Tab-separated table of N, CA and C and ligand atoms in Angstrom:
chain	number	residue	atom	x	y	z
A	84	UNK	N	80.953	107.118	138.774
A	84	UNK	CA	81.633	107.761	139.796
A	84	UNK	C	80.501	108.082	140.909
A	85	UNK	N	80.626	109.245	141.712
A	85	UNK	CA	80.303	108.593	143.545
A	85	UNK	C	79.186	109.186	143.201
A	86	UNK	N	77.917	108.071	143.857
A	86	UNK	CA	76.243	108.636	144.047
A	86	UNK	C	75.830	107.494	145.764
A	87	UNK	N	75.382	108.721	145.950
A	87	UNK	CA	74.447	108.522	147.776
A	87	UNK	C	73.814	107.740	147.647
A	88	UNK	N	73.475	106.185	148.779
A	88	UNK	CA	72.559	105.693	148.757
A	88	UNK	C	71.958	105.339	150.538
A	89	UNK	N	71.015	105.492	150.441
A	89	UNK	CA	70.482	105.579	151.683
A	89	UNK	C	68.864	106.317	151.965
A	90	UNK	N	68.670	106.315	153.395
A	90	UNK	CA	67.080	106.792	153.012
A	90	UNK	C	67.392	108.239	153.314
A	91	UNK	N	66.890	109.530	152.934
A	91	UNK	CA	66.928	111.567	153.767
A	91	UNK	C	67.277	110.902	155.223
A	92	UNK	N	67.039	111.252	156.088
A	92	UNK	CA	66.797	110.977	157.409
A	92	UNK	C	68.084	109.985	157.967
A	93	UNK	N	68.153	108.807	157.142
A	93	UNK	CA	69.241	107.832	158.024
A	93	UNK	C	70.258	108.035	157.071
A	94	UNK	N	70.877	106.755	157.463
A	94	UNK	CA	72.982	106.674	157.789
A	94	UNK	C	72.523	106.691	155.898
A	95	UNK	N	74.193	107.222	155.136
A	95	UNK	CA	74.511	106.666	154.013
A	95	UNK	C	75.117	106.085	153.036
A	96	UNK	N	75.236	106.504	152.143
A	96	UNK	CA	76.768	105.366	152.027
A	96	UNK	C	76.887	106.291	150.479
A	97	UNK	N	78.356	106.256	150.270
A	97	UNK	CA	78.287	106.220	149.471
A	97	UNK	C	79.370	104.748	148.344
A	98	UNK	N	78.379	105.188	147.134
A	98	UNK	CA	78.270	104.382	146.101
A	98	UNK	C	79.770	104.781	144.714
A	99	UNK	N	79.910	104.396	144.212
A	99	UNK	CA	80.278	104.830	142.404
A	99	UNK	C	79.792	103.211	141.734
A	100	UNK	N	79.298	104.620	140.604
A	100	UNK	CA	78.502	103.849	139.714
A	100	UNK	C	79.208	104.625	138.123
A	101	UNK	N	78.818	103.991	137.464
A	101	UNK	CA	79.403	104.006	135.963
A	101	UNK	C	77.691	105.000	135.153
A	102	UNK	N	78.059	106.085	135.024
A	102	UNK	CA	76.543	107.100	134.912
A	102	UNK	C	77.344	106.923	132.816
A	103	UNK	N	75.739	105.671	132.168
A	103	UNK	CA	75.660	105.908	130.694
A	103	UNK	C	75.542	107.200	130.032
A	104	UNK	N	75.701	108.962	130.634
A	104	UNK	CA	74.883	109.064	129.831
A	104	UNK	C	76.551	109.987	130.216
A	105	UNK	N	76.285	111.119	128.911
A	105	UNK	CA	77.266	111.826	129.255
A	105	UNK	C	77.195	113.763	128.989
A	106	UNK	N	75.541	113.655	129.195
A	106	UNK	CA	74.833	114.516	130.086
A	106	UNK	C	74.242	114.687	131.332
A	107	UNK	N	74.456	114.030	131.755
A	107	UNK	CA	74.046	113.509	133.264
A	107	UNK	C	74.409	115.426	134.152
A	108	UNK	N	74.079	115.480	134.919
A	108	UNK	CA	74.795	116.185	136.187
A	108	UNK	C	75.450	115.016	137.068
A	109	UNK	N	76.875	114.829	137.398
A	109	UNK	CA	76.901	114.280	138.019
A	109	UNK	C	76.973	114.673	139.366
A	110	UNK	N	76.519	115.632	140.220
A	110	UNK	CA	76.331	116.183	141.133
A	110	UNK	C	74.947	115.246	141.925
A	111	UNK	N	73.968	115.892	141.204
A	111	UNK	CA	72.653	115.338	141.369
A	111	UNK	C	73.080	113.866	141.934
A	112	UNK	N	74.090	113.505	141.468
A	112	UNK	CA	73.726	111.845	143.022
A	112	UNK	C	73.945	112.140	143.623
A	113	UNK	N	75.272	112.048	143.559
A	113	UNK	CA	75.268	112.945	145.467
A	113	UNK	C	73.959	113.959	146.508
A	114	UNK	N	73.582	114.632	145.921
A	114	UNK	CA	72.854	115.609	146.608
A	114	UNK	C	71.942	115.420	147.047
A	115	UNK	N	71.265	114.257	146.267
A	115	UNK	CA	69.959	113.899	146.570
A	115	UNK	C	70.018	111.728	146.486
A	116	UNK	N	69.733	111.521	148.306
A	116	UNK	CA	70.761	110.181	148.001
A	116	UNK	C	68.942	109.631	147.512
A	117	UNK	N	68.737	108.567	147.139
A	117	UNK	CA	68.885	107.454	147.081
A	117	UNK	C	68.499	106.238	147.122
A	118	UNK	N	67.349	105.627	147.809
A	118	UNK	CA	67.311	104.806	148.792
A	118	UNK	C	67.770	103.461	147.946
A	119	UNK	N	67.794	102.961	146.613
A	119	UNK	CA	68.266	101.834	146.141
A	119	UNK	C	68.845	102.414	145.419
A	120	UNK	N	70.109	101.539	144.633
A	120	UNK	CA	71.552	102.118	143.716
A	120	UNK	C	69.927	101.700	142.422
A	121	UNK	N	68.926	100.576	142.995
A	121	UNK	CA	68.555	100.633	141.256
A	121	UNK	C	67.187	101.626	140.967
A	122	UNK	N	67.195	102.366	141.783
A	122	UNK	CA	66.621	103.535	141.381
A	122	UNK	C	67.372	105.328	140.811
A	123	UNK	N	69.014	104.697	141.314
A	123	UNK	CA	69.552	106.064	140.158
A	123	UNK	C	68.854	106.027	138.780
A	124	UNK	N	68.051	107.513	138.975
A	124	UNK	CA	68.062	107.801	137.190
A	124	UNK	C	69.678	108.771	136.859
A	125	UNK	N	69.413	109.833	136.100
A	125	UNK	CA	70.644	110.382	135.915
A	125	UNK	C	69.806	111.947	134.647
A	126	UNK	N	69.890	113.440	134.983
A	126	UNK	CA	69.360	114.236	135.654
A	126	UNK	C	70.622	115.765	134.739
A	127	UNK	N	70.345	115.659	133.697
A	127	UNK	CA	70.897	117.334	133.766
A	127	UNK	C	70.822	117.808	133.708
A	128	UNK	N	71.933	118.836	133.983
A	128	UNK	CA	71.649	120.372	134.396
A	128	UNK	C	70.897	120.776	135.108
A	129	UNK	N	69.854	121.023	136.193
A	129	UNK	CA	68.504	121.590	135.959
A	129	UNK	C	68.282	122.963	136.103
A	130	UNK	N	69.979	123.171	136.207
A	130	UNK	CA	69.855	125.024	136.012
A	130	UNK	C	70.341	125.544	134.278
A	131	UNK	N	70.735	123.606	133.696
A	131	UNK	CA	71.281	124.438	132.088
A	131	UNK	C	69.746	125.658	131.086
A	132	UNK	N	68.136	125.064	131.689
A	132	UNK	CA	67.871	125.569	131.119
A	132	UNK	C	66.913	125.732	131.231
A	133	UNK	N	66.025	127.459	131.519
A	133	UNK	CA	65.261	127.781	132.400
A	133	UNK	C	64.648	128.742	132.443
A	134	UNK	N	63.189	129.231	132.578
A	134	UNK	CA	63.183	130.533	131.237
A	134	UNK	C	62.056	131.394	132.553
A	135	UNK	N	62.531	132.015	133.108
A	135	UNK	CA	60.865	132.617	134.471
A	135	UNK	C	60.172	134.369	134.522
A	136	UNK	N	59.465	134.391	134.480
A	136	UNK	CA	58.878	135.591	133.939
A	136	UNK	C	58.634	136.423	135.442
A	137	UNK	N	59.675	137.546	135.523
A	137	UNK	CA	58.936	138.503	136.335
A	137	UNK	C	57.673	139.354	136.266
A	138	UNK	N	56.960	140.120	136.848
A	138	UNK	CA	56.247	140.585	136.990
A	138	UNK	C	56.345	142.352	137.951
A	139	UNK	N	56.036	143.322	136.354
A	139	UNK	CA	56.142	145.570	137.698
A	139	UNK	C	55.503	145.271	138.654
A	140	UNK	N	54.952	143.978	139.018
A	140	UNK	CA	53.929	144.254	140.475
A	140	UNK	C	54.515	143.523	141.520
A	141	UNK	N	55.918	142.770	141.531
A	141	UNK	CA	56.492	141.684	142.234
A	141	UNK	C	58.328	142.137	142.853
A	142	UNK	N	58.402	141.800	143.496
A	142	UNK	CA	59.513	142.132	143.891
A	142	UNK	C	60.092	141.905	142.501
A	143	UNK	N	61.614	142.877	142.845
A	143	UNK	CA	62.980	141.215	141.383
A	143	UNK	C	62.944	140.658	140.996
A	144	UNK	N	62.750	139.878	142.651
A	144	UNK	CA	64.173	139.254	142.499
A	144	UNK	C	62.502	137.453	142.719
A	145	UNK	N	61.587	137.453	142.380
A	145	UNK	CA	60.253	136.550	142.974
A	145	UNK	C	60.229	137.046	141.379
A	146	UNK	N	60.480	135.349	140.820
A	146	UNK	CA	59.627	134.543	139.332
A	146	UNK	C	58.299	135.286	139.580
A	147	UNK	N	57.378	135.177	138.213
A	147	UNK	CA	56.465	135.498	138.945
A	147	UNK	C	55.292	133.356	138.354
A	148	UNK	N	56.597	133.007	136.847
A	148	UNK	CA	56.305	132.696	136.707
A	148	UNK	C	57.747	131.384	136.638
A	149	UNK	N	57.990	130.432	136.295
A	149	UNK	CA	59.393	130.415	136.219
A	149	UNK	C	59.495	127.806	135.442
A	150	UNK	N	60.143	127.819	134.436
A	150	UNK	CA	59.747	126.727	133.550
A	150	UNK	C	61.063	125.797	133.553
A	151	UNK	N	61.451	124.532	133.645
A	151	UNK	CA	63.064	124.172	133.676
A	151	UNK	C	62.906	123.319	132.794
A	152	UNK	N	63.528	123.156	131.732
A	152	UNK	CA	64.114	121.605	131.486
A	152	UNK	C	65.185	120.904	131.633
A	153	UNK	N	64.734	119.391	131.692
A	153	UNK	CA	65.949	118.995	131.958
A	153	UNK	C	65.800	118.141	130.994
A	154	UNK	N	66.966	116.914	130.108
A	154	UNK	CA	67.367	115.392	130.367
A	154	UNK	C	67.682	114.629	131.373
A	155	UNK	N	66.626	113.091	131.369
A	155	UNK	CA	66.146	112.082	132.203
A	155	UNK	C	65.757	110.699	131.399
A	156	UNK	N	66.391	110.265	132.178
A	156	UNK	CA	66.507	108.313	131.834
A	156	UNK	C	66.515	107.945	133.838
A	157	UNK	N	65.537	107.183	133.130
A	157	UNK	CA	66.261	106.322	134.547
A	157	UNK	C	65.892	104.616	134.452
A	158	UNK	N	66.928	104.021	134.430
A	158	UNK	CA	66.824	102.871	133.817
A	158	UNK	C	66.699	101.706	134.362
A	159	UNK	N	66.364	101.627	135.660
A	159	UNK	CA	65.417	100.841	136.889
A	159	UNK	C	64.252	101.139	136.317
A	160	UNK	N	64.140	102.179	135.672
A	160	UNK	CA	62.555	102.116	135.337
A	160	UNK	C	62.296	100.987	134.333
A	161	UNK	N	60.797	100.588	135.422
A	161	UNK	CA	60.002	99.736	134.275
A	161	UNK	C	59.460	100.188	133.127
A	162	UNK	N	59.017	101.299	133.268
A	162	UNK	CA	58.375	102.005	131.713
A	162	UNK	C	58.950	102.234	130.713
A	163	UNK	N	59.297	101.664	129.364
A	163	UNK	CA	60.759	101.855	128.734
A	163	UNK	C	60.252	103.794	128.514
A	164	UNK	N	59.164	103.808	128.256
A	164	UNK	CA	59.227	105.067	128.349
A	164	UNK	C	59.919	106.530	129.445
A	165	UNK	N	60.259	106.138	130.902
A	165	UNK	CA	61.242	106.751	131.696
A	165	UNK	C	62.515	105.674	132.002
A	166	UNK	N	62.952	104.788	131.237
A	166	UNK	CA	64.008	103.882	131.032
A	166	UNK	C	64.616	105.088	129.608
A	167	UNK	N	63.703	104.932	128.605
A	167	UNK	CA	64.619	106.057	127.611
A	167	UNK	C	64.870	107.653	127.961
A	168	UNK	N	66.132	107.869	127.677
A	168	UNK	CA	66.729	109.547	127.559
A	168	UNK	C	64.561	110.261	127.040
A	169	UNK	N	64.619	110.942	127.863
A	169	UNK	CA	63.442	111.964	127.497
A	169	UNK	C	63.391	113.727	128.627
A	170	UNK	N	62.841	113.939	127.478
A	170	UNK	CA	62.959	115.576	128.640
A	170	UNK	C	61.514	116.162	129.725
A	171	UNK	N	62.033	116.447	130.494
A	171	UNK	CA	60.578	116.973	131.883
A	171	UNK	C	60.693	118.016	132.027
A	172	UNK	N	59.609	119.220	132.222
A	172	UNK	CA	59.586	120.220	131.905
A	172	UNK	C	58.354	120.247	133.194
A	173	UNK	N	59.751	121.304	133.942
A	173	UNK	CA	58.390	121.257	135.980
A	173	UNK	C	58.171	122.485	135.590
A	174	UNK	N	57.516	123.381	136.672
A	174	UNK	CA	57.176	123.975	137.030
A	174	UNK	C	57.150	124.608	138.665
A	175	UNK	N	56.197	125.557	139.080
A	175	UNK	CA	55.949	125.535	140.214
A	175	UNK	C	55.285	124.255	140.490
A	176	UNK	N	54.846	123.460	140.100
A	176	UNK	CA	53.201	123.016	140.568
A	176	UNK	C	53.717	121.190	140.479
A	177	UNK	N	54.275	121.201	138.709
A	177	UNK	CA	54.421	119.745	138.442
A	177	UNK	C	55.755	119.374	137.748
A	178	UNK	N	55.455	118.211	136.897
A	178	UNK	CA	56.226	117.962	136.116
A	178	UNK	C	55.259	117.356	134.968
A	179	UNK	N	55.928	117.592	133.723
A	179	UNK	CA	55.490	117.311	132.850
A	179	UNK	C	56.594	116.614	131.472
A	180	UNK	N	56.922	114.593	131.588
A	180	UNK	CA	57.260	114.076	131.211
A	180	UNK	C	57.175	113.965	129.158
A	181	UNK	N	57.778	114.599	128.369
A	181	UNK	CA	57.949	114.416	127.190
A	181	UNK	C	59.094	113.870	126.133
A	182	UNK	N	58.412	112.823	125.233
A	182	UNK	CA	59.438	112.326	124.253
A	182	UNK	C	59.551	112.879	123.542
A	183	UNK	N	61.065	112.752	123.139
A	183	UNK	CA	62.350	113.794	122.205
A	183	UNK	C	61.589	114.624	121.291
A	184	UNK	N	60.097	114.300	120.017
A	184	UNK	CA	59.067	113.588	119.557
A	184	UNK	C	58.092	114.924	120.154
A	185	UNK	N	58.718	115.160	120.627
A	185	UNK	CA	57.161	115.266	122.455
A	185	UNK	C	57.580	117.708	122.713
A	186	UNK	N	59.067	116.507	122.753
A	186	UNK	CA	60.037	118.406	123.091
A	186	UNK	C	60.066	118.620	122.230
A	187	UNK	N	60.161	118.370	120.664
A	187	UNK	CA	60.399	119.005	120.186
A	187	UNK	C	58.925	119.681	118.805
A	188	UNK	N	57.657	118.795	119.557
A	188	UNK	CA	56.195	119.604	119.222
A	188	UNK	C	56.841	120.740	119.286
A	189	UNK	N	56.512	120.873	121.406
A	189	UNK	CA	56.887	121.806	122.470
A	189	UNK	C	57.702	122.606	122.049
A	190	UNK	N	58.571	122.574	121.501
A	190	UNK	CA	59.428	123.630	120.740
A	190	UNK	C	58.726	124.528	119.737
A	191	UNK	N	58.588	124.121	118.950
A	191	UNK	CA	57.659	125.070	118.024
A	191	UNK	C	56.867	125.573	118.754
A	192	UNK	N	55.694	125.291	119.405
A	192	UNK	CA	54.566	125.689	120.176
A	192	UNK	C	55.430	127.076	120.897
A	193	UNK	N	55.934	126.894	121.697
A	193	UNK	CA	57.192	127.724	122.321
A	193	UNK	C	57.962	128.360	120.958
A	194	UNK	N	58.205	128.788	120.427
A	194	UNK	CA	58.787	129.123	118.891
A	194	UNK	C	57.317	130.672	118.604
A	195	UNK	N	55.966	129.763	118.243
A	195	UNK	CA	54.846	130.704	118.123
A	195	UNK	C	54.437	131.045	119.030
A	196	UNK	N	54.340	130.674	120.526
A	196	UNK	CA	54.195	131.647	121.223
A	196	UNK	C	55.225	132.618	121.431
A	197	UNK	N	56.180	132.591	121.604
A	197	UNK	CA	57.231	133.318	121.760
A	197	UNK	C	57.120	134.895	120.325
A	198	UNK	N	56.526	134.754	119.116
A	198	UNK	CA	56.713	136.099	118.341
A	198	UNK	C	54.633	136.011	118.672
A	199	UNK	N	54.133	135.688	118.678
A	199	UNK	CA	52.710	136.349	119.459
A	199	UNK	C	52.726	137.144	120.886
A	200	UNK	N	54.373	136.894	121.826
A	200	UNK	CA	53.513	137.273	122.212
A	200	UNK	C	54.775	139.219	122.390
A	201	UNK	N	55.480	138.817	121.055
A	201	UNK	CA	56.559	139.478	120.815
A	201	UNK	C	55.385	140.887	120.277
A	202	UNK	N	54.469	140.294	118.914
A	202	UNK	CA	53.180	140.999	118.445
A	202	UNK	C	52.439	141.397	119.707
A	203	UNK	N	52.099	140.899	120.403
A	203	UNK	CA	51.407	141.355	121.794
A	203	UNK	C	52.307	142.176	122.704
A	204	UNK	N	53.542	142.292	123.134
A	204	UNK	CA	53.799	143.685	122.936
A	204	UNK	C	54.446	144.686	121.616
A	205	UNK	N	54.123	145.410	121.342
A	205	UNK	CA	54.378	145.503	120.325
A	205	UNK	C	53.157	146.647	119.964
A	206	UNK	N	51.294	145.636	119.925
A	206	UNK	CA	50.809	146.731	120.114
A	206	UNK	C	50.229	147.159	121.271
A	207	UNK	N	50.633	146.682	122.354
A	207	UNK	CA	50.610	147.323	123.587
A	207	UNK	C	50.889	148.070	123.404
A	208	UNK	N	52.558	148.710	123.556
A	208	UNK	CA	53.165	149.671	122.740
A	208	UNK	C	52.856	150.592	122.444
A	209	UNK	N	52.338	150.423	120.977
A	209	UNK	CA	51.367	151.010	120.226
A	209	UNK	C	50.129	152.298	119.923
A	210	UNK	N	49.276	151.042	121.343
A	210	UNK	CA	48.428	151.362	121.768
A	210	UNK	C	48.508	152.346	123.578
A	211	UNK	N	50.241	152.121	124.648
A	211	UNK	CA	50.680	154.007	124.500
A	211	UNK	C	51.000	154.388	123.901
A	212	UNK	N	51.601	154.987	123.002
A	212	UNK	CA	52.047	155.788	122.349
A	212	UNK	C	51.208	156.823	121.378
A	213	UNK	N	49.729	155.974	121.291
A	213	UNK	CA	48.914	156.178	121.191
A	213	UNK	C	48.120	157.094	122.105
A	214	UNK	N	47.095	156.823	123.208
A	214	UNK	CA	47.045	157.225	123.742
A	214	UNK	C	47.545	158.375	124.919
A	215	UNK	N	49.006	159.003	124.448
A	215	UNK	CA	50.022	159.548	124.598
A	215	UNK	C	49.341	160.281	124.626
A	216	UNK	N	49.269	160.154	123.100
A	216	UNK	CA	49.086	161.442	122.514
A	216	UNK	C	48.361	161.801	121.524
A	217	UNK	N	47.172	161.855	122.485
A	217	UNK	CA	45.700	161.966	121.987
A	217	UNK	C	45.524	162.834	123.631
A	218	UNK	N	45.509	161.591	124.799
A	218	UNK	CA	46.185	162.726	126.112
A	218	UNK	C	46.924	164.186	126.105
A	219	UNK	N	47.976	164.338	125.281
A	219	UNK	CA	48.064	165.170	125.004
A	219	UNK	C	47.689	166.504	123.614
A	220	UNK	N	47.155	165.712	122.786
A	220	UNK	CA	45.995	166.698	121.935
A	220	UNK	C	44.120	167.094	123.363
A	221	UNK	N	43.742	166.332	123.986
A	221	UNK	CA	42.923	167.001	124.921
A	221	UNK	C	42.984	167.939	125.303
A	222	UNK	N	45.072	167.818	126.566
A	222	UNK	CA	45.562	168.688	127.422
A	222	UNK	C	45.296	169.884	126.352
A	223	UNK	N	45.711	170.309	125.006
A	223	UNK	CA	46.087	171.301	124.246
A	223	UNK	C	44.216	171.223	124.276
A	224	UNK	N	43.481	171.005	123.871
A	224	UNK	CA	41.821	171.422	123.358
A	224	UNK	C	41.259	172.049	124.852
A	225	UNK	N	41.979	171.325	126.269
A	225	UNK	CA	41.276	172.390	127.269
A	225	UNK	C	41.503	173.163	128.260
A	226	UNK	N	43.114	173.177	127.438
A	226	UNK	CA	44.404	175.281	127.514
A	226	UNK	C	43.452	175.198	126.511
A	227	UNK	N	43.165	175.316	125.335
A	227	UNK	CA	42.042	176.136	124.725
A	227	UNK	C	41.246	177.048	125.543
A	228	UNK	N	40.526	175.957	126.026
A	228	UNK	CA	39.328	176.679	126.248
A	228	UNK	C	38.602	177.519	127.347
A	229	UNK	N	40.317	177.290	128.925
A	229	UNK	CA	39.812	177.346	129.374
A	229	UNK	C	40.493	178.972	129.636
A	230	UNK	N	41.537	178.687	128.569
A	230	UNK	CA	42.349	180.565	128.171
A	230	UNK	C	41.257	181.514	126.969
A	231	UNK	N	40.160	180.678	126.189
A	231	UNK	CA	39.881	181.574	125.070
A	231	UNK	C	38.519	181.378	126.722
A	232	UNK	N	38.290	180.671	127.681
A	232	UNK	CA	37.022	181.536	128.803
A	232	UNK	C	37.457	182.600	129.461
A	233	UNK	N	39.165	182.515	129.153
A	233	UNK	CA	39.105	183.804	130.901
A	233	UNK	C	39.956	184.834	130.093
A	234	UNK	N	39.671	184.953	128.379
A	234	UNK	CA	40.418	186.166	127.825
A	234	UNK	C	38.634	186.818	127.140
B	20	ZN	ZN1	73.944	110.644	136.339
């Protein structure tokens, strides 16, 4: 498949490489030029797995937080962990490189996080319903006092 080689501001050339993975999004090989062919790494579709958090205090179209995960491998790396297929978790600030085992452990943490988040949402909803019920009672009591004083 085609891959662009060259410096971002300089001339680039399109070469043809054998992509060794079935999961690589080949579009990345032409979207971002690589300085040297041996530096070409393989990345699964970046849009494929992401979760974003919106805030009711921000615009609907701007995520307050975003987390993306991709599969990557860098056959030319001298680090065997980067040479092997691994998971990269990316947010707006940094990248985290995870072995497949670390990826599974993080997935377990996310499942636990989601479970606790669901519980927090239930607790917040119950609180709001209780407060709404209490204020209704307070309002009734205030009305009774006003009416009683007026009578
Ligand atoms: Zn590839």
